[in-house]
mmCIF file of N, CA and C in Angstrom:
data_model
loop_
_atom_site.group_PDB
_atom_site.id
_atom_site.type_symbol
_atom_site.label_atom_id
_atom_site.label_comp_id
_atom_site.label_asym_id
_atom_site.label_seq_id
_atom_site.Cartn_x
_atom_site.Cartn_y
_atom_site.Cartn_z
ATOM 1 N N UNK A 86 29.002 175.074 236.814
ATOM 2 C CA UNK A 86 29.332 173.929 237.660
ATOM 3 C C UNK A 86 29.738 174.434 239.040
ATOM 4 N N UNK A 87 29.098 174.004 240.125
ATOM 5 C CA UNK A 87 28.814 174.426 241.649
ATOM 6 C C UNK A 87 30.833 174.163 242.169
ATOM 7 N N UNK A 88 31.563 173.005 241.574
ATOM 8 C CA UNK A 88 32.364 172.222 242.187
ATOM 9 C C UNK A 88 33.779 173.152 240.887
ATOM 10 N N UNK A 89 33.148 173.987 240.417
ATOM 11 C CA UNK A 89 34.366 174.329 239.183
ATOM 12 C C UNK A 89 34.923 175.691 240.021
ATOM 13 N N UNK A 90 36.549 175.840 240.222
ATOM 14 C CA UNK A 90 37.407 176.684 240.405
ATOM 15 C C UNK A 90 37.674 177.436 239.328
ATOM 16 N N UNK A 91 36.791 178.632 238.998
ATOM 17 C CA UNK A 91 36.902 179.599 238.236
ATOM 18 C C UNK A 91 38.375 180.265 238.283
ATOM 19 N N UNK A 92 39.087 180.425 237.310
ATOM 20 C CA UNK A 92 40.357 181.199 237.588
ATOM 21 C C UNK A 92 40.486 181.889 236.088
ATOM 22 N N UNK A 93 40.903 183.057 236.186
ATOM 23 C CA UNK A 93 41.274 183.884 234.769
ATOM 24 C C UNK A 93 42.411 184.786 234.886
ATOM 25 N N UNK A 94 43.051 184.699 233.881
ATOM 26 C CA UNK A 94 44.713 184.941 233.985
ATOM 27 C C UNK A 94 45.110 186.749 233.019
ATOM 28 N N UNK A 95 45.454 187.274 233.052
ATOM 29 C CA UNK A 95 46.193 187.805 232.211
ATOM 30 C C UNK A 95 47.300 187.569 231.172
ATOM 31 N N UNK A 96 47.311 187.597 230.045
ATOM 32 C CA UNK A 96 48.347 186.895 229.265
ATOM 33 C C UNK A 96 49.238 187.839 229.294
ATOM 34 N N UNK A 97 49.323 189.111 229.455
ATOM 35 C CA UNK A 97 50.322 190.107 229.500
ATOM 36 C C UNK A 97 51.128 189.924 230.635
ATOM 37 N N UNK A 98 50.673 190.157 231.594
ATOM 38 C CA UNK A 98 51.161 190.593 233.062
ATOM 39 C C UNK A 98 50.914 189.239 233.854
ATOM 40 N N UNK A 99 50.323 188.300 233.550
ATOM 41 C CA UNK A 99 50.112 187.081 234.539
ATOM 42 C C UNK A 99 49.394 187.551 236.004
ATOM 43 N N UNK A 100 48.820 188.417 236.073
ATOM 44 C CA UNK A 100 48.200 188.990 237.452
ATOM 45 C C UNK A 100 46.534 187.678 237.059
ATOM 46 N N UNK A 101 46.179 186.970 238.250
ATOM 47 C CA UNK A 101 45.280 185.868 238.170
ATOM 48 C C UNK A 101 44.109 186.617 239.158
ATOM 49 N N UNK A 102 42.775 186.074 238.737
ATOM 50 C CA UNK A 102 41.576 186.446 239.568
ATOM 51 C C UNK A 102 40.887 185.601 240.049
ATOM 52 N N UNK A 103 40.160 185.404 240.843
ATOM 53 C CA UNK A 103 39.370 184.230 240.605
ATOM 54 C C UNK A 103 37.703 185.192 241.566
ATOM 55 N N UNK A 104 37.142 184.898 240.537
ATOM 56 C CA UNK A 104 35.733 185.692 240.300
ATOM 57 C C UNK A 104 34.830 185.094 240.950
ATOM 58 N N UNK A 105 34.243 185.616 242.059
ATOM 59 C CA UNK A 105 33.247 185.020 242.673
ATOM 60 C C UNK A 105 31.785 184.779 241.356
ATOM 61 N N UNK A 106 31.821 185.867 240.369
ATOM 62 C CA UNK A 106 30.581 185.192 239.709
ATOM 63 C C UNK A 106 31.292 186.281 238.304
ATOM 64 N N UNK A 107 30.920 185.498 237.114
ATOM 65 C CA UNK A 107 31.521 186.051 236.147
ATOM 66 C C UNK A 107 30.622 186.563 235.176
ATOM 67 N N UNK A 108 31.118 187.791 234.301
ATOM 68 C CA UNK A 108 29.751 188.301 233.673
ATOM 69 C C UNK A 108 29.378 187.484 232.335
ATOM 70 N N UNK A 109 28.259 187.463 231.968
ATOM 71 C CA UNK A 109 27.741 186.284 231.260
ATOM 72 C C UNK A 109 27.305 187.401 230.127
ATOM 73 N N UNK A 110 27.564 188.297 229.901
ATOM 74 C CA UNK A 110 26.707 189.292 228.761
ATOM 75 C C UNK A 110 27.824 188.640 227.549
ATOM 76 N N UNK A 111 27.603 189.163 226.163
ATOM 77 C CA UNK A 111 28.047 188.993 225.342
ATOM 78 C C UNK A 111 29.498 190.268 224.871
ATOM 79 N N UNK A 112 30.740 189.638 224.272
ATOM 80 C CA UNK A 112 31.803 190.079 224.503
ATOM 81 C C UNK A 112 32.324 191.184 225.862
ATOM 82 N N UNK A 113 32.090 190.562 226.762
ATOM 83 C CA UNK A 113 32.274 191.521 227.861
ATOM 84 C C UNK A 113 32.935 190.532 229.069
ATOM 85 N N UNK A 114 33.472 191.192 230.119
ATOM 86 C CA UNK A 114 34.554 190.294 230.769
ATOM 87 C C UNK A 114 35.328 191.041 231.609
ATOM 88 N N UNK A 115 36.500 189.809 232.397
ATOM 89 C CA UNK A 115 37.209 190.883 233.430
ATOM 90 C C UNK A 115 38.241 191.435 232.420
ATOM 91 N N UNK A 116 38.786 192.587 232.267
ATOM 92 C CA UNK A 116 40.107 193.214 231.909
ATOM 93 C C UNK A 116 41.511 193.340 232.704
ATOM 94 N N UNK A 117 42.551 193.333 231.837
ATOM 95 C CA UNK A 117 43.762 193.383 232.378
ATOM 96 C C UNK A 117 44.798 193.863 231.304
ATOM 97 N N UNK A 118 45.564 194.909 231.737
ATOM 98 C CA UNK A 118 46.481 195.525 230.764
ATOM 99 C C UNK A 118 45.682 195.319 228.964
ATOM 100 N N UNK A 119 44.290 196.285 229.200
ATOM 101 C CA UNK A 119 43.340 196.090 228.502
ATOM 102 C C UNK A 119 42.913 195.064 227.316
ATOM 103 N N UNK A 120 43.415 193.579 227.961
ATOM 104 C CA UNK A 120 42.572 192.730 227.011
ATOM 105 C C UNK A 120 41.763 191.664 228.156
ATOM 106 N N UNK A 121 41.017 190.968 227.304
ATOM 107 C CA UNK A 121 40.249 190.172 228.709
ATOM 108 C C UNK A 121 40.740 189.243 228.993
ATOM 109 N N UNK A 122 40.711 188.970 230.217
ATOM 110 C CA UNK A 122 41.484 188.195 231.010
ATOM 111 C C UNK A 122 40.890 186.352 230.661
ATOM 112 N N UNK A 123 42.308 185.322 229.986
ATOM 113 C CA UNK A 123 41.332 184.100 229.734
ATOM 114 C C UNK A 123 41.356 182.963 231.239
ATOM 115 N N UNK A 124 40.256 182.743 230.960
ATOM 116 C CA UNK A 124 39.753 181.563 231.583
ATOM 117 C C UNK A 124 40.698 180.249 231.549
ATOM 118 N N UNK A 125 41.273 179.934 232.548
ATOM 119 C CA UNK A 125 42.220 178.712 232.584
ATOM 120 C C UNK A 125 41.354 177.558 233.333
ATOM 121 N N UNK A 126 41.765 176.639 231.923
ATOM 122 C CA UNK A 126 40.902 175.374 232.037
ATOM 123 C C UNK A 126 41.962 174.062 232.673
ATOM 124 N N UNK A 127 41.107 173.245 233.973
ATOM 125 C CA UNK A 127 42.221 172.170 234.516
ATOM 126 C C UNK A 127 42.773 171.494 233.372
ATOM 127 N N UNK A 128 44.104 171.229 233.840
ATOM 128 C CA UNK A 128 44.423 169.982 232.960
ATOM 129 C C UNK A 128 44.884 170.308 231.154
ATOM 130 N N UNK A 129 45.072 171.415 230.879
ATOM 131 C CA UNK A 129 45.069 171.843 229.609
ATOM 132 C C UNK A 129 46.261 171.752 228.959
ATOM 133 N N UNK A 130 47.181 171.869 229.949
ATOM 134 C CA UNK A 130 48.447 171.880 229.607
ATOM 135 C C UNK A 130 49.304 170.952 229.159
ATOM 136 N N UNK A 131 50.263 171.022 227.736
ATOM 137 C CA UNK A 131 51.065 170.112 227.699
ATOM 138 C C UNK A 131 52.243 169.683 228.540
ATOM 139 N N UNK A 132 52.040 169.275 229.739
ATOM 140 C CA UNK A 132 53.610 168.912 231.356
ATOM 141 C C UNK A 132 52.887 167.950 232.165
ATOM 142 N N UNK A 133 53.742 167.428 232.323
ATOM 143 C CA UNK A 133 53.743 165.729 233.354
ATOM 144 C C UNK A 133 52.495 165.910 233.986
ATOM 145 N N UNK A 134 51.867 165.187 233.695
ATOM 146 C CA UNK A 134 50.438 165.112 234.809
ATOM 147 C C UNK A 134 51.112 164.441 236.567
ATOM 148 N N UNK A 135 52.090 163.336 236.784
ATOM 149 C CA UNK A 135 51.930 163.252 237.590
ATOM 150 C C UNK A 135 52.629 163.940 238.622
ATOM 151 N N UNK A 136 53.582 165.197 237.890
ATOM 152 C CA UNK A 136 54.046 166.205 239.033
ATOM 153 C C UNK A 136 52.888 167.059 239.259
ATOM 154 N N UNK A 137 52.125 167.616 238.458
ATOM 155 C CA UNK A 137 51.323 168.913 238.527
ATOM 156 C C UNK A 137 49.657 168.504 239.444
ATOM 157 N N UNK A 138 49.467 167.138 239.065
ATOM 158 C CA UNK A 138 47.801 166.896 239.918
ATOM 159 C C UNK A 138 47.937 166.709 241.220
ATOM 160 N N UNK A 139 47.199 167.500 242.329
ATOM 161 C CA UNK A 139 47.040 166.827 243.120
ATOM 162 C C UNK A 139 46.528 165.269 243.798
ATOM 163 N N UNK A 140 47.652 164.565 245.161
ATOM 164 C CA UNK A 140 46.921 163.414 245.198
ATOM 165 C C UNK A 140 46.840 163.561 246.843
ATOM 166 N N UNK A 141 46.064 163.040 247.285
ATOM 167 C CA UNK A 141 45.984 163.069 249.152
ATOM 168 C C UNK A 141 45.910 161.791 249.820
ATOM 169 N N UNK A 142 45.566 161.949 251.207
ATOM 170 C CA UNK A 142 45.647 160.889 251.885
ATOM 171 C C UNK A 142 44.783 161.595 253.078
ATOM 172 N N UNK A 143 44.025 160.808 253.861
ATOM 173 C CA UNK A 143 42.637 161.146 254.142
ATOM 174 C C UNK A 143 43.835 160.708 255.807
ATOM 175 N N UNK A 144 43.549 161.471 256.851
ATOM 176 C CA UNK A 144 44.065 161.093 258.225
ATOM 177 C C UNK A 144 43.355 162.115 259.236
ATOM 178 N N UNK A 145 42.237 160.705 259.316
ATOM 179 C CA UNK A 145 41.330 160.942 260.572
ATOM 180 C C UNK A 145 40.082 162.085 259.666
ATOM 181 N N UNK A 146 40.153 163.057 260.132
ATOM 182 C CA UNK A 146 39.055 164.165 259.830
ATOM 183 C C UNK A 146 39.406 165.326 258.560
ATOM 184 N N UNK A 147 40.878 164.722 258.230
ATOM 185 C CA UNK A 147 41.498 165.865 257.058
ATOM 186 C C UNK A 147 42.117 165.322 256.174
ATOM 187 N N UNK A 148 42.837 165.872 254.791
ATOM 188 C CA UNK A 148 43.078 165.171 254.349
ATOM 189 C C UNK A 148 44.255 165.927 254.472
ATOM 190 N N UNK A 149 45.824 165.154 253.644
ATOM 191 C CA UNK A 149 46.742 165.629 253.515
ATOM 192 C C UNK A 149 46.940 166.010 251.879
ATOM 193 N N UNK A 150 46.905 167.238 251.074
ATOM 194 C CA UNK A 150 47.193 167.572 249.922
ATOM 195 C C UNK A 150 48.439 167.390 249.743
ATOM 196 N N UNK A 151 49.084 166.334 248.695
ATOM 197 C CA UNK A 151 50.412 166.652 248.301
ATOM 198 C C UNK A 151 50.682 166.935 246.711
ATOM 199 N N UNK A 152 51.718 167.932 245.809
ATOM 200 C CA UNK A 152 51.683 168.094 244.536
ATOM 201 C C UNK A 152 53.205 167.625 244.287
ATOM 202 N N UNK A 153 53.664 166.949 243.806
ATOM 203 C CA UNK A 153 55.110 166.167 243.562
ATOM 204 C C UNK A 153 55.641 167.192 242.694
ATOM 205 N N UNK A 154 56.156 168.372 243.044
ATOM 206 C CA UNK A 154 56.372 169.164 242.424
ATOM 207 C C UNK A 154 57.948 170.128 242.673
ATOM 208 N N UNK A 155 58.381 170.356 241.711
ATOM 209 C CA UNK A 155 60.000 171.507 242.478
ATOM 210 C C UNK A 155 58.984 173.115 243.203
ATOM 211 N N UNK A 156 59.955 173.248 243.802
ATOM 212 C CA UNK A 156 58.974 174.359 244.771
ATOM 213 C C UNK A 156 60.595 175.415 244.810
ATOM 214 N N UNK A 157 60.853 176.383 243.302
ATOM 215 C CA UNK A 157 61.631 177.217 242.896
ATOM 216 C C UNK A 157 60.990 178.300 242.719
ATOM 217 N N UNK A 158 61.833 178.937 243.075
ATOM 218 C CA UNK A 158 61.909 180.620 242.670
ATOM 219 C C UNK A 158 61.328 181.154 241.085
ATOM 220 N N UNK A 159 61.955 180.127 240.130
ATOM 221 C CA UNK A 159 60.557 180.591 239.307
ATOM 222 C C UNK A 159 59.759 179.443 238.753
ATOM 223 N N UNK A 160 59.241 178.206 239.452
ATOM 224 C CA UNK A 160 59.039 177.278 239.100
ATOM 225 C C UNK A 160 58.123 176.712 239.593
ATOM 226 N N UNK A 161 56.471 176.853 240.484
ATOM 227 C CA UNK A 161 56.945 176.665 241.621
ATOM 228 C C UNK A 161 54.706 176.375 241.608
ATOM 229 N N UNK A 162 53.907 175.401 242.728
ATOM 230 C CA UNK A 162 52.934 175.475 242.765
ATOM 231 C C UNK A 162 52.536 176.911 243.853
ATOM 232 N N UNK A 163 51.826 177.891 242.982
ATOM 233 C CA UNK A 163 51.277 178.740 243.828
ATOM 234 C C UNK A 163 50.262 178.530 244.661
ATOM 235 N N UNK A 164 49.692 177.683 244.374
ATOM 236 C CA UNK A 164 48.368 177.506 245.407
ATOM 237 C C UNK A 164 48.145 176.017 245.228
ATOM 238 N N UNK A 165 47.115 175.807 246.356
ATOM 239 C CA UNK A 165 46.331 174.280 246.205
ATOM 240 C C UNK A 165 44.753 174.858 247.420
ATOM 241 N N UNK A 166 43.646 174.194 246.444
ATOM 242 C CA UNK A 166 42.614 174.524 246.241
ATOM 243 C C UNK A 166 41.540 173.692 247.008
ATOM 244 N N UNK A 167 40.664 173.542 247.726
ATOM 245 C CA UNK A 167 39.868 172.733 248.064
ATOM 246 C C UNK A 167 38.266 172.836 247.798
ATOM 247 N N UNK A 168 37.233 172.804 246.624
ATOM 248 C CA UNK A 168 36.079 173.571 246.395
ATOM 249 C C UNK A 168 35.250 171.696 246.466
ATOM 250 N N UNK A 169 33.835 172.841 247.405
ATOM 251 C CA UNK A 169 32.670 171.929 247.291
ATOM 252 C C UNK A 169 31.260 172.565 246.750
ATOM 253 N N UNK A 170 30.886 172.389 246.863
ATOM 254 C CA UNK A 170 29.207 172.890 246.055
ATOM 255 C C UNK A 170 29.469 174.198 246.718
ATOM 256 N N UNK A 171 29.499 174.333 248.424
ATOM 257 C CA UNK A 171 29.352 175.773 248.650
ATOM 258 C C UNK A 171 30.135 176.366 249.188
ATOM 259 N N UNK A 172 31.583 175.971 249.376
ATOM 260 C CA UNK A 172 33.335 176.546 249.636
ATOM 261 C C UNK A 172 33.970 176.078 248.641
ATOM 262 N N UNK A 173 35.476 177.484 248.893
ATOM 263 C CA UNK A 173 36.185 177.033 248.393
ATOM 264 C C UNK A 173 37.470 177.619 249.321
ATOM 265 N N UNK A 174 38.384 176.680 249.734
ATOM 266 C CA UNK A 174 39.372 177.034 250.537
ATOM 267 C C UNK A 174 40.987 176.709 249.418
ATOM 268 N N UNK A 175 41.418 177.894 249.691
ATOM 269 C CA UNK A 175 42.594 177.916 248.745
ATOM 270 C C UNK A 175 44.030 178.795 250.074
ATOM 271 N N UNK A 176 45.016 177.322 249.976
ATOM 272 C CA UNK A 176 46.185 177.505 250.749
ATOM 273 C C UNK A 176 47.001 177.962 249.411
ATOM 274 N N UNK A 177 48.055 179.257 249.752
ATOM 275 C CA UNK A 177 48.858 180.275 248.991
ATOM 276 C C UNK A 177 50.356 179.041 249.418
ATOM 277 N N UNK A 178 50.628 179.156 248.765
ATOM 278 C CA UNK A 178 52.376 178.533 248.559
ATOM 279 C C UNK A 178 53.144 179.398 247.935
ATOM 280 N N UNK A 179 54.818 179.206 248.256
ATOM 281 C CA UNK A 179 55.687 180.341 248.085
ATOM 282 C C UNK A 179 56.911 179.135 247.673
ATOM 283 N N UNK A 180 58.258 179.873 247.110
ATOM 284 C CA UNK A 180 59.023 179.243 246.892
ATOM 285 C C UNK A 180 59.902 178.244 247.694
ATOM 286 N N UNK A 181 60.234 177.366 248.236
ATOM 287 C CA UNK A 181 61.139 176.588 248.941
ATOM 288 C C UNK A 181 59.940 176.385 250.196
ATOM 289 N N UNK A 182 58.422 176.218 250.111
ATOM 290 C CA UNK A 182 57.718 175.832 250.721
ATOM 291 C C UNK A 182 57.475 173.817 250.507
ATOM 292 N N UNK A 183 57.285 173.174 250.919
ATOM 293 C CA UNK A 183 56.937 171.874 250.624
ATOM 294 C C UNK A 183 55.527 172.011 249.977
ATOM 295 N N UNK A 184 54.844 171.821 249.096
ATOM 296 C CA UNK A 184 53.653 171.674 248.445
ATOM 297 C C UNK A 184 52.688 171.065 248.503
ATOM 298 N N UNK A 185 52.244 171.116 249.653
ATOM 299 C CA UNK A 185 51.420 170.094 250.821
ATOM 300 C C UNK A 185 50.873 170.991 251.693
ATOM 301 N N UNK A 186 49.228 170.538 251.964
ATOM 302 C CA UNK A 186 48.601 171.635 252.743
ATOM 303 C C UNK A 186 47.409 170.273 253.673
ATOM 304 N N UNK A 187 46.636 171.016 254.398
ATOM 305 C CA UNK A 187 45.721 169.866 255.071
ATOM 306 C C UNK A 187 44.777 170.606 254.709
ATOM 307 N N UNK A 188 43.620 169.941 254.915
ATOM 308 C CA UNK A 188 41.959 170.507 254.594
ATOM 309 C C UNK A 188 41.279 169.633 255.598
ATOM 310 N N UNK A 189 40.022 170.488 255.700
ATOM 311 C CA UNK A 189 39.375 169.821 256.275
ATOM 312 C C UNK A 189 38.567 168.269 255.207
ATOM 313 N N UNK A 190 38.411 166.724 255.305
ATOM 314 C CA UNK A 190 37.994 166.200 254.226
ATOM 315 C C UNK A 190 36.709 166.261 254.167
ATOM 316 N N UNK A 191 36.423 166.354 252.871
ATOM 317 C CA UNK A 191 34.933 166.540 252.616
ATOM 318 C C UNK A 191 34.529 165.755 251.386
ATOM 319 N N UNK A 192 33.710 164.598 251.414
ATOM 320 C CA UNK A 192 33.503 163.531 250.313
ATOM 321 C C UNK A 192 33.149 164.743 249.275
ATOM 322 N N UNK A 193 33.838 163.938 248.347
ATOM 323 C CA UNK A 193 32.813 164.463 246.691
ATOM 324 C C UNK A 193 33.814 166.004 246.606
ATOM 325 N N UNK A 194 34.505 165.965 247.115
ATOM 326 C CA UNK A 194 35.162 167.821 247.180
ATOM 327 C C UNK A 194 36.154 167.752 245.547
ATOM 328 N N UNK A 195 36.642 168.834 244.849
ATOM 329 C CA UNK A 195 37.534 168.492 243.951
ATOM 330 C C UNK A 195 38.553 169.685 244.424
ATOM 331 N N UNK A 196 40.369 169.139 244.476
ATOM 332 C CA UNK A 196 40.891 169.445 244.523
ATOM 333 C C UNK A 196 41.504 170.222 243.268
ATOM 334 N N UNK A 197 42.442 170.862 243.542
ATOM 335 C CA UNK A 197 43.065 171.883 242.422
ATOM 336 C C UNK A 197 44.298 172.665 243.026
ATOM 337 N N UNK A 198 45.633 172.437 242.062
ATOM 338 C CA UNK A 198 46.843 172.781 241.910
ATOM 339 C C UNK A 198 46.891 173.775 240.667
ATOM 340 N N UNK A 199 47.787 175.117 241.366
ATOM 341 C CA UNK A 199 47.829 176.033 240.111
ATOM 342 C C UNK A 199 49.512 176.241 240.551
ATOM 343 N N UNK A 200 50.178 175.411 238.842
ATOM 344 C CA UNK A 200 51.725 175.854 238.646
ATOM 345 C C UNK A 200 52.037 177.044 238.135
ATOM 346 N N UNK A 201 52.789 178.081 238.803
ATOM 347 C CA UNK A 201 52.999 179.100 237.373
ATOM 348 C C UNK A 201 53.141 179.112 236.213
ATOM 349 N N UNK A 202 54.067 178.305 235.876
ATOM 350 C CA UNK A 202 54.370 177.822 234.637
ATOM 351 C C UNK A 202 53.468 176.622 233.691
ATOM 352 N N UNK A 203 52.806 175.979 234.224
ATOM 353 C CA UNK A 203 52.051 175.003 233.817
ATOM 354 C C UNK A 203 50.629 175.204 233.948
ATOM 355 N N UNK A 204 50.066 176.333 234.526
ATOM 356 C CA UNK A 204 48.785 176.158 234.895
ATOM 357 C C UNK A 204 47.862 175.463 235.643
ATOM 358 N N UNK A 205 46.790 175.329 235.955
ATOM 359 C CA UNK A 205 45.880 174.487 236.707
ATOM 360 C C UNK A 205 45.524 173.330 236.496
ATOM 361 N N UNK A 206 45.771 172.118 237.629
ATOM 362 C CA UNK A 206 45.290 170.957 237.703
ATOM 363 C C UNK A 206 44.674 170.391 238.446
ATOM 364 N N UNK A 207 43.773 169.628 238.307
ATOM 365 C CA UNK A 207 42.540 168.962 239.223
ATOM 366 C C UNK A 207 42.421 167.539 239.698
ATOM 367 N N UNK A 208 41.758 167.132 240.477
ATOM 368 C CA UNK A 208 41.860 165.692 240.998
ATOM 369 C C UNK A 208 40.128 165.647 241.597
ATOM 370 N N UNK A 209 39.594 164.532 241.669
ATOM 371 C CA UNK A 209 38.364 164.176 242.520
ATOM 372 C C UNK A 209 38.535 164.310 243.865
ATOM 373 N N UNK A 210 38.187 163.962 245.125
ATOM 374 C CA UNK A 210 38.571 163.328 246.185
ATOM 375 C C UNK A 210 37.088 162.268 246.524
ATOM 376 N N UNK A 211 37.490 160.988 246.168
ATOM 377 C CA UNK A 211 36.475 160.160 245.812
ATOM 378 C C UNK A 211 35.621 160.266 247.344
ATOM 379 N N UNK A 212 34.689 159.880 247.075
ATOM 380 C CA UNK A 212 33.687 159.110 248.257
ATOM 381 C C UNK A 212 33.912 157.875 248.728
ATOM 382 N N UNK A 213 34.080 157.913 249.716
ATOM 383 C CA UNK A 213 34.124 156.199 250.556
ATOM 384 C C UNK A 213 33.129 155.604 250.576
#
C-alpha cells in the first residue's frame, strides 16, 4: 500500500525503523538485539482512540495536525506523520512539546501518530 507508514520496532530495546522498502524473501527481515524487528500495525492498541489519533484543521494551504495527548517525559507522542502515494513527511516531537505540527495539505494524504507507549495511530485527511 503506496499511502501505508511502514514502521518496525524492536521488542527488546524499542530502537524503531522505518524502511524505505522491506525484504519480502521468506523468514528474513530487519534485526535488532538479534531478533526481527515487528511490524507495528495503526490502531492496534488497546488505549483511548481519541487521545492517540490524529485530527486537523485545514487553514488556507496547510493543515494544522493536533494529537490530544500528555506530552511527558515518559509518556509522550514521538512523531506525527504526513504520507501520500509519493512522500512521506514526519515532524519528531520531544517531551513538554505541544503535539501539533503543520503540513503542507494534500487531499487523500493519511496521517499518523506514533505514542511510545501506545504505538501507532492513523486518520484519513478526507477530500473536499
Amino acid at each position: 500500500n503506496k499511502m501505508e507508514l511502514m514502521i518496525k520496532k524492536c521488542m527488546k530495546c524499542g530502537a524503531i525503523v522505518i524502511p524505505y522498502k522491506d525484504c519480502e524473501c521468506e523468514g528474513c527481515g530487519i534485526k535488532c538485539c538479534g531478533e526481527e524487528m515487528r511490524k507495528l500495525i495503526a490502531n492496534s492498541e488497546e488505549a483511548s482512540f481519541e487521545k492517540h489519533v490524529p485530527t486537523y484543521e485545514i487553514v488556507e494551504d496547510e493543515i494544522s495536525v493536533t494529537v490530544n495527548h500528555v506530552m511527558e517525559k515518559e509518556h509522550y507522542i514521538e512523531f506525527i506523520a504526513l504520507v501520500t502515494e509519493t512522500k512521506t513527511y514526519i515532524e519528531r516531537l520531544y517531551p513538554e512539546m505541544d503535539a501539533q505540527v503543520r503540513f503542507k495539505y494534500i487531499k487523500g494524504a493519511t496521517l499518523y501518530a506514533y505514542c511510545n507507549k501506545h504505538g501507532l495511530w492513523m486518520s484519513k485527511v478526507d477530500k473536499l
